[in-house]
Short mmCIF file of C-alpha atoms and ligand atoms in Angstrom, two decimals:
data_model
loop_
_atom_site.label_atom_id
_atom_site.label_comp_id
_atom_site.label_asym_id
_atom_site.label_seq_id
_atom_site.Cartn_x
_atom_site.Cartn_y
_atom_site.Cartn_z
CA UNK A 85 0.00 0.00 0.00
CA UNK A 86 1.34 3.49 -0.83
CA UNK A 87 2.37 5.44 2.27
CA UNK A 88 0.41 8.51 3.38
CA UNK A 89 2.50 11.62 3.98
CA UNK A 90 1.64 13.27 7.28
CA UNK A 91 3.08 16.67 8.22
CA UNK A 92 3.25 17.75 11.86
CA UNK A 93 4.44 21.17 13.05
CA UNK A 94 5.74 21.85 16.55
CA UNK A 95 7.17 18.37 16.25
CA UNK A 96 9.72 18.94 19.02
CA UNK A 97 7.01 20.05 21.46
CA UNK A 98 4.91 18.36 24.12
CA UNK A 99 1.74 17.54 22.20
CA UNK A 100 3.75 16.11 19.33
CA UNK A 101 5.63 13.86 21.73
CA UNK A 102 2.29 12.24 22.56
CA UNK A 103 1.05 12.32 18.97
CA UNK A 104 3.87 11.10 16.74
CA UNK A 105 4.44 7.68 18.28
CA UNK A 106 0.74 6.91 18.12
CA UNK A 107 0.52 7.90 14.47
CA UNK A 108 3.55 5.74 13.69
CA UNK A 109 2.01 2.83 15.61
CA UNK A 110 -1.15 2.92 13.44
CA UNK A 111 -3.59 4.59 15.86
CA UNK A 112 -4.51 7.17 13.24
CA UNK A 113 -4.87 5.29 9.96
CA UNK A 114 -5.04 1.69 11.13
CA UNK A 115 -2.74 -1.33 11.20
CA UNK A 116 -2.24 -1.70 7.42
CA UNK A 117 -1.50 1.85 6.30
CA UNK A 118 2.20 2.84 6.02
CA UNK A 119 3.03 6.46 6.78
CA UNK A 120 5.82 8.96 6.17
CA UNK A 121 6.22 11.62 8.88
CA UNK A 122 7.32 15.09 7.74
CA UNK A 123 8.24 16.97 10.91
CA UNK A 124 8.68 20.72 11.24
CA UNK A 125 9.97 22.83 14.09
CA UNK A 126 12.01 26.03 14.38
CA UNK A 127 15.81 25.96 14.06
CA UNK A 128 16.60 26.42 17.79
CA UNK A 129 14.74 23.13 18.39
CA UNK A 130 16.89 21.31 15.81
CA UNK A 131 18.64 18.98 18.26
CA UNK A 132 15.41 18.01 20.01
CA UNK A 133 13.79 17.36 16.65
CA UNK A 134 16.70 15.12 15.69
CA UNK A 135 16.32 13.24 18.97
CA UNK A 136 12.59 12.71 18.38
CA UNK A 137 13.27 11.35 14.90
CA UNK A 138 15.88 8.93 16.30
CA UNK A 139 13.43 7.75 18.95
CA UNK A 140 10.77 7.16 16.29
CA UNK A 141 13.24 5.05 14.32
CA UNK A 142 14.30 3.22 17.47
CA UNK A 143 10.75 1.87 17.80
CA UNK A 144 11.13 -0.04 14.51
CA UNK A 145 7.46 0.65 13.76
CA UNK A 146 6.47 -1.61 10.83
CA UNK A 147 4.23 1.15 9.38
CA UNK A 148 6.75 3.98 9.57
CA UNK A 149 8.38 4.20 6.14
CA UNK A 150 10.34 7.37 6.73
CA UNK A 151 10.78 10.34 9.07
CA UNK A 152 11.91 13.60 7.53
CA UNK A 153 12.76 16.56 9.76
CA UNK A 154 13.19 20.21 8.80
CA UNK A 155 12.76 23.90 9.50
CA UNK A 156 11.16 25.01 6.23
CA UNK A 157 7.39 24.68 5.88
CA UNK A 158 7.71 24.59 2.09
CA UNK A 159 9.62 21.33 2.40
CA UNK A 160 7.76 19.79 5.33
CA UNK A 161 4.32 20.32 3.77
CA UNK A 162 5.21 19.02 0.31
CA UNK A 163 2.59 16.50 -0.88
CA UNK A 164 1.30 15.97 2.69
CA UNK A 165 -2.24 14.56 2.69
CA UNK A 166 -2.83 15.04 6.41
CA UNK A 167 -1.45 18.03 8.28
CA UNK A 168 -1.41 18.77 12.00
CA UNK A 169 -0.58 22.42 12.73
CA UNK A 170 0.46 22.08 16.37
CA UNK A 171 3.48 24.40 16.49
CA UNK A 172 2.66 27.56 18.43
CA UNK A 173 3.33 29.03 21.86
CA UNK A 174 1.18 27.56 24.63
CA UNK A 175 -0.27 29.78 27.38
CA UNK A 176 0.95 29.73 30.96
CA UNK A 177 -0.86 30.27 34.28
CA UNK A 178 -3.08 33.37 34.36
CA UNK A 179 -3.25 33.80 30.58
CA UNK A 180 -6.28 33.53 28.27
CA UNK A 181 -5.77 31.70 24.98
CA UNK A 182 -6.46 34.90 23.04
CA UNK A 183 -3.42 36.49 24.78
CA UNK A 184 -1.42 34.26 22.40
CA UNK A 185 -2.93 35.82 19.31
CA UNK A 186 -0.20 38.36 18.58
CA UNK A 187 2.58 35.82 19.31
CA UNK A 188 1.14 33.04 17.15
CA UNK A 189 -0.86 34.69 14.36
CA UNK A 190 2.18 35.25 12.11
CA UNK A 191 3.00 31.52 12.17
CA UNK A 192 -0.35 30.67 10.60
CA UNK A 193 -0.11 33.34 7.91
CA UNK A 194 3.28 32.01 6.83
CA UNK A 195 2.24 28.36 7.06
CA UNK A 196 -1.02 29.09 5.21
CA UNK A 197 1.05 30.44 2.32
CA UNK A 198 3.34 27.39 2.35
CA UNK A 199 0.36 25.02 2.41
CA UNK A 200 -1.11 26.89 -0.53
CA UNK A 201 2.04 26.25 -2.53
CA UNK A 202 3.00 22.66 -1.77
CA UNK A 203 0.49 20.54 0.17
CA UNK A 204 -1.48 17.76 -1.58
CA UNK A 205 -4.47 19.37 -3.30
CA UNK A 206 -6.94 17.27 -1.31
CA UNK A 207 -5.14 17.60 2.05
CA UNK A 208 -7.01 17.77 5.34
CA UNK A 209 -5.46 20.32 7.67
CA UNK A 210 -6.19 20.29 11.40
CA UNK A 211 -5.11 23.30 13.46
CA UNK A 212 -4.31 22.73 17.14
CA UNK A 213 -2.16 25.76 18.11
CA UNK A 214 -3.99 28.45 20.09
CA UNK A 215 -6.05 30.55 19.80
CA UNK A 216 -7.07 27.83 17.45
CA UNK A 217 -10.21 29.18 15.76
CA UNK A 218 -8.66 32.46 14.68
CA UNK A 219 -5.33 30.86 13.74
CA UNK A 220 -7.31 28.61 11.42
CA UNK A 221 -9.03 31.59 9.84
CA UNK A 222 -5.61 33.18 9.22
CA UNK A 223 -4.32 29.99 7.58
CA UNK A 224 -7.45 29.73 5.39
CA UNK A 225 -7.17 33.32 4.20
CA UNK A 226 -3.49 32.82 3.32
CA UNK A 227 -4.18 29.69 1.27
CA UNK A 228 -6.54 31.00 -1.43
CA UNK A 229 -5.97 28.02 -3.77
CA UNK A 230 -7.17 25.51 -1.17
CA UNK A 231 -10.81 24.99 -0.27
CA UNK A 232 -11.58 26.45 3.22
CA UNK A 233 -13.36 23.15 3.91
CA UNK A 234 -9.93 21.50 3.93
CA UNK A 235 -9.22 23.30 7.24
CA UNK A 236 -10.63 22.67 10.71
CA UNK A 237 -9.76 23.88 14.20
CA UNK A 238 -9.72 21.41 17.05
CA UNK A 239 -12.56 21.55 19.59
CA UNK A 240 -12.56 17.76 19.98
CA UNK A 241 -10.74 18.03 23.31
CA UNK A 242 -13.60 20.14 24.73
CA UNK A 243 -16.05 17.67 23.18
CA UNK A 244 -14.32 14.71 24.85
CA UNK A 245 -14.15 16.55 28.17
CA UNK A 246 -17.90 17.18 27.99
CA UNK A 247 -18.67 13.55 27.11
CA UNK A 248 -16.53 12.27 29.96
CA UNK A 249 -17.95 14.66 32.60
CA UNK A 250 -21.54 13.87 31.60
CA UNK A 251 -20.93 10.12 31.61
CA UNK A 252 -19.36 10.36 35.06
CA UNK A 253 -22.34 12.34 36.41
CA UNK A 254 -24.86 9.86 34.95
CA UNK A 255 -22.75 6.87 36.03
CA UNK A 256 -22.80 5.37 32.52
CA UNK A 257 -19.99 4.38 30.13
CA UNK A 258 -18.82 7.20 27.84
CA UNK A 259 -20.10 5.18 24.88
CA UNK A 260 -23.69 5.79 26.12
CA UNK A 261 -23.34 9.53 25.45
CA UNK A 262 -24.22 10.74 21.96
CA UNK A 263 -24.87 13.99 20.10
CA UNK A 264 -22.59 16.15 22.22
CA UNK A 265 -21.80 19.56 20.75
CA UNK A 266 -19.28 22.27 21.51
CA UNK A 267 -20.41 25.47 19.81
CA UNK A 268 -18.18 28.43 18.99
CA UNK A 269 -14.72 29.30 20.21
CA UNK A 270 -12.15 27.04 21.91
CA UNK A 271 -12.18 29.47 24.84
CA UNK A 272 -14.09 30.24 28.01
CA UNK A 273 -17.08 31.45 25.92
CA UNK A 274 -17.58 28.06 24.22
CA UNK A 275 -21.04 26.55 24.66
CA UNK A 276 -21.08 22.87 25.65
CA UNK A 277 -24.60 21.86 24.68
CA UNK A 278 -26.59 19.32 26.68
CA UNK A 279 -29.90 20.47 25.22
CA UNK A 280 -29.34 18.24 22.18
CA UNK A 281 -27.13 15.58 23.80
CA UNK A 282 -28.45 12.13 24.62
CA UNK A 283 -27.61 9.49 27.22
CA UNK A 284 -28.72 5.96 26.34
CA UNK A 285 -30.95 7.52 23.67
CA UNK A 286 -32.81 9.82 26.09
CA UNK A 287 -32.30 13.60 26.38
CA UNK A 288 -29.32 14.35 28.64
CA UNK A 289 -31.40 16.89 30.57
CA UNK A 290 -33.70 14.09 31.75
CA UNK A 291 -30.63 12.65 33.52
CA UNK A 292 -29.16 15.73 35.21
CA UNK A 293 -30.50 18.79 37.05
CA UNK A 294 -30.66 21.97 35.03
CA UNK A 295 -28.90 23.72 37.93
CA UNK A 296 -25.93 21.32 37.64
CA UNK A 297 -25.86 21.76 33.89
CA UNK A 298 -25.76 25.56 33.90
CA UNK A 299 -23.70 26.28 37.00
CA UNK A 300 -21.31 23.35 37.21
CA UNK A 301 -21.00 21.47 33.92
CA UNK A 302 -20.76 24.44 31.52
CA UNK A 303 -18.07 26.35 33.48
CA UNK A 304 -16.15 23.16 34.17
CA UNK A 305 -15.86 22.33 30.47
CA UNK A 306 -15.12 25.97 29.59
CA UNK A 307 -12.29 26.20 32.13
CA UNK A 308 -10.85 22.69 31.98
CA UNK A 309 -7.75 23.88 30.10
CA UNK A 310 -6.91 26.38 32.90
CA UNK A 311 -7.60 23.71 35.47
CA UNK A 312 -4.98 21.45 33.86
CA UNK A 313 -2.45 24.32 33.70
CA UNK A 314 -2.98 25.07 37.41
CA UNK A 315 -2.37 21.42 38.31
CA UNK A 316 0.44 20.49 35.89
CA UNK A 317 2.08 23.92 35.45
CA UNK A 318 1.75 23.46 31.67
CA UNK A 319 -1.09 22.91 29.25
CA UNK A 320 -2.72 19.60 28.33
CA UNK A 321 -0.67 17.44 25.99
CA UNK A 322 -1.69 13.76 26.19
CA UNK A 323 -5.42 14.53 25.99
CA UNK A 324 -4.80 17.11 23.25
CA UNK A 325 -2.85 14.60 21.14
CA UNK A 326 -5.61 12.02 21.60
CA UNK A 327 -8.25 14.56 20.55
CA UNK A 328 -6.21 15.40 17.45
CA UNK A 329 -6.10 11.73 16.47
CA UNK A 330 -9.83 11.32 17.06
CA UNK A 331 -10.68 14.48 15.13
CA UNK A 332 -8.65 13.34 12.13
CA UNK A 333 -10.05 9.80 12.32
CA UNK A 334 -13.62 11.14 12.22
CA UNK A 335 -12.68 13.30 9.24
CA UNK A 336 -11.03 10.45 7.33
CA UNK A 337 -13.26 7.50 8.28
CA UNK A 338 -16.59 9.26 8.98
CA UNK A 339 -18.90 9.61 11.99
CA UNK A 340 -21.16 6.83 13.35
CA UNK A 341 -24.78 6.71 12.30
CA UNK A 342 -27.05 8.74 14.58
CA UNK A 343 -24.15 10.62 16.15
CA UNK A 344 -22.00 13.65 15.39
CA UNK A 345 -18.76 15.31 16.51
CA UNK A 346 -17.67 18.90 17.16
CA UNK A 347 -15.37 20.57 14.63
CA UNK A 348 -14.61 24.26 14.22
CA UNK A 349 -14.96 25.14 10.53
CA UNK A 350 -15.48 28.26 8.44
CA UNK A 351 -19.05 29.34 9.13
CA UNK A 352 -21.39 29.17 6.14
CA UNK A 353 -24.05 31.12 8.01
CA UNK A 354 -25.64 28.02 9.61
CA UNK A 355 -27.70 28.84 12.70
CA UNK A 356 -27.36 32.55 11.84
CA UNK A 357 -23.65 32.59 12.78
CA UNK A 358 -21.69 35.22 10.84
CA UNK A 359 -19.89 33.93 7.80
CA UNK A 360 -16.11 34.37 7.77
CA UNK A 361 -15.29 33.15 11.27
CA UNK A 362 -14.15 29.68 12.28
CA UNK A 363 -16.86 28.41 14.63
CA UNK A 364 -17.37 25.01 16.22
CA UNK A 365 -20.53 23.22 15.07
CA UNK A 366 -21.99 19.74 15.32
CA UNK A 367 -20.83 17.96 12.16
CA UNK A 368 -21.21 14.60 10.50
CA UNK A 369 -18.71 13.20 8.01
CA UNK A 370 -19.72 10.97 5.13
CA UNK A 371 -17.36 10.15 2.28
CA UNK A 372 -14.85 12.96 1.95
CA UNK A 373 -17.11 15.74 3.18
CA UNK A 374 -18.15 17.09 6.53
CA UNK A 375 -21.64 18.53 6.87
CA UNK A 376 -22.91 20.85 9.60
CA UNK A 377 -25.88 19.17 11.29
CA UNK A 378 -28.92 21.25 10.39
CA UNK A 379 -32.37 21.81 11.80
CA UNK A 380 -31.50 21.58 15.48
CA UNK A 381 -34.02 23.61 17.43
CA UNK A 382 -32.29 26.57 19.10
CA UNK A 383 -34.17 27.97 22.11
CA UNK A 384 -33.54 31.36 23.72
CA UNK A 385 -30.98 29.94 26.15
CA UNK A 386 -28.92 28.33 23.36
CA UNK A 387 -29.25 31.40 21.17
CA UNK A 388 -27.75 33.64 23.89
CA UNK A 389 -24.80 31.26 24.28
CA UNK A 390 -24.23 30.95 20.52
CA UNK A 391 -24.13 34.73 20.16
CA UNK A 392 -21.80 35.28 23.11
CA UNK A 393 -19.08 33.04 21.67
CA UNK A 394 -19.66 34.43 18.14
CA UNK A 395 -19.06 37.95 19.51
CA UNK A 396 -15.67 36.93 20.89
CA UNK A 397 -14.65 35.39 17.55
CA UNK A 398 -15.65 38.56 15.70
CA UNK A 399 -13.43 40.55 18.10
CA UNK A 400 -10.52 38.15 17.54
CA UNK A 401 -10.96 38.48 13.77
CA UNK A 402 -10.87 42.26 14.08
CA UNK A 403 -7.59 42.03 16.04
CA UNK A 404 -5.83 40.16 13.21
CA UNK A 405 -7.48 41.78 10.20
CA UNK A 406 -4.08 42.83 8.79
CA UNK A 407 -3.27 39.13 8.28
CA UNK A 408 -6.52 38.14 6.57
P1 NAD B 693 5.14 23.25 23.21
O1 NAD B 693 5.69 24.60 23.57
O2 NAD B 693 5.53 22.07 24.00
O3 NAD B 693 5.50 22.92 21.70
C1 NAD B 693 5.28 23.85 20.67
C2 NAD B 693 6.34 23.60 19.62
O4 NAD B 693 6.02 24.43 18.51
C3 NAD B 693 7.75 23.97 20.09
O5 NAD B 693 8.65 22.89 19.85
C4 NAD B 693 8.10 25.18 19.25
O6 NAD B 693 9.47 25.29 18.95
C5 NAD B 693 7.26 24.89 18.01
N1 NAD B 693 7.07 26.05 17.12
C6 NAD B 693 6.99 27.34 17.45
N2 NAD B 693 6.88 28.09 16.34
C7 NAD B 693 6.89 27.23 15.30
C8 NAD B 693 6.82 27.41 13.89
N3 NAD B 693 6.73 28.61 13.34
N4 NAD B 693 6.87 26.32 13.11
C9 NAD B 693 6.98 25.08 13.65
N5 NAD B 693 7.06 24.86 14.98
C10 NAD B 693 7.02 25.92 15.79
O7 NAD B 693 3.54 23.42 23.16
P2 NAD B 693 2.43 22.26 23.13
O8 NAD B 693 2.05 21.94 24.53
O9 NAD B 693 2.85 21.18 22.21
O10 NAD B 693 1.20 23.09 22.53
C11 NAD B 693 1.21 23.53 21.19
C12 NAD B 693 0.00 24.44 20.92
O11 NAD B 693 -1.21 23.70 21.04
C13 NAD B 693 -0.14 25.61 21.91
O12 NAD B 693 -0.52 26.78 21.20
C14 NAD B 693 -1.25 25.14 22.83
O13 NAD B 693 -1.91 26.23 23.47
C15 NAD B 693 -2.15 24.44 21.84
N6 NAD B 693 -3.14 23.51 22.39
C16 NAD B 693 -4.36 23.46 21.79
C17 NAD B 693 -5.33 22.59 22.24
C18 NAD B 693 -6.69 22.53 21.60
O14 NAD B 693 -7.57 21.88 22.19
N7 NAD B 693 -6.94 23.13 20.46
C19 NAD B 693 -5.04 21.74 23.31
C20 NAD B 693 -3.78 21.80 23.92
C21 NAD B 693 -2.84 22.71 23.43
C1 LMR B 694 -6.63 23.13 26.46
O1 LMR B 694 -7.84 23.33 26.28
O2 LMR B 694 -6.22 22.33 27.32
C2 LMR B 694 -5.62 23.83 25.58
O3 LMR B 694 -6.24 24.74 24.72
C3 LMR B 694 -4.52 24.45 26.34
C4 LMR B 694 -4.96 25.69 27.08
O4 LMR B 694 -4.29 26.71 26.96
O5 LMR B 694 -5.95 25.62 27.81
#
């Protein structure tokens, strides 16, 4: 079988250290699909990057056909079919993700231009680096020859956090939770939606108190990233890498019948959300295409939450308009 070329940026960083070995072991594309890893980081990380590539080789992974390391996006992205844009500064204690905007925005303008030039024409590009929604918008706008639908920002970690917290509260396995949605920004304004979620096929709100939902569950999901930083002194890495693998698997292999996942994609105006921002929606994937789930009933409570997170994304877009 021909190998799939997979490009990963920030390859000398923490998330990548949890991601690369799993990709090489077959957790992403399965036990029969060979892969070539094309790893990018900045020059000062050259020795670490070399070390990571030696470690990958030292595993003698049967599926890993080659590991190529470099510092030039034009080389690392060449012919890549799957791309993980992880490389960016993480936040520290006391920071909001949008505080990273000025530090990280330039990376996504430059990498958007490189993707435009050299990536495989049908590539799927998942952005992980924060603030992830607006970084994705910057990459999209700098890659005019690619279809914006080839880009997505990762809100799967928030989605997984919400599934896990709900399952724990209801004392059921996580596999009993379906139709979870994270709407909007990967930030403290995101809206984790239990109005449309189901547990064992029944509405989630028949299982939990409304009071718990609004005053405990929502803020806990919204602030889980900070919570991890307070405890570990650095941001989530293992759970982020897992979410990246799951996001890409859903995109490549599709979503289960009667369920959906959360992906932040360029808004097409669905649910009245402004076009031209990258907003997390419930999506299904069939064949090569994702589709925003339509016709969900949006009550006044949901509407207020959808608009609050949209407002923040419009402000972020305004802050980087020179790069768009
Ligand atoms: P890290 O600091 O451990 O690693 C980041 C790596 O990116 C470093 O090796 C750095 O040298 C590299 N880098 C910087 N600029 C680069 C460039 N121009 N090209 C290529 N590489 C470059 O950070 P991490 O913990 O791996 O986190 C990476 C990013 O992911 C952060 O922005 C973090 O906030 C974000 N993140 C997002 C989510 C999410 O759910 N979307 C979850 C966790 C972390
Ligand atoms: C997360 O949600 O864990 C990441 O976005 C890292 C962060 O800064 O919170």
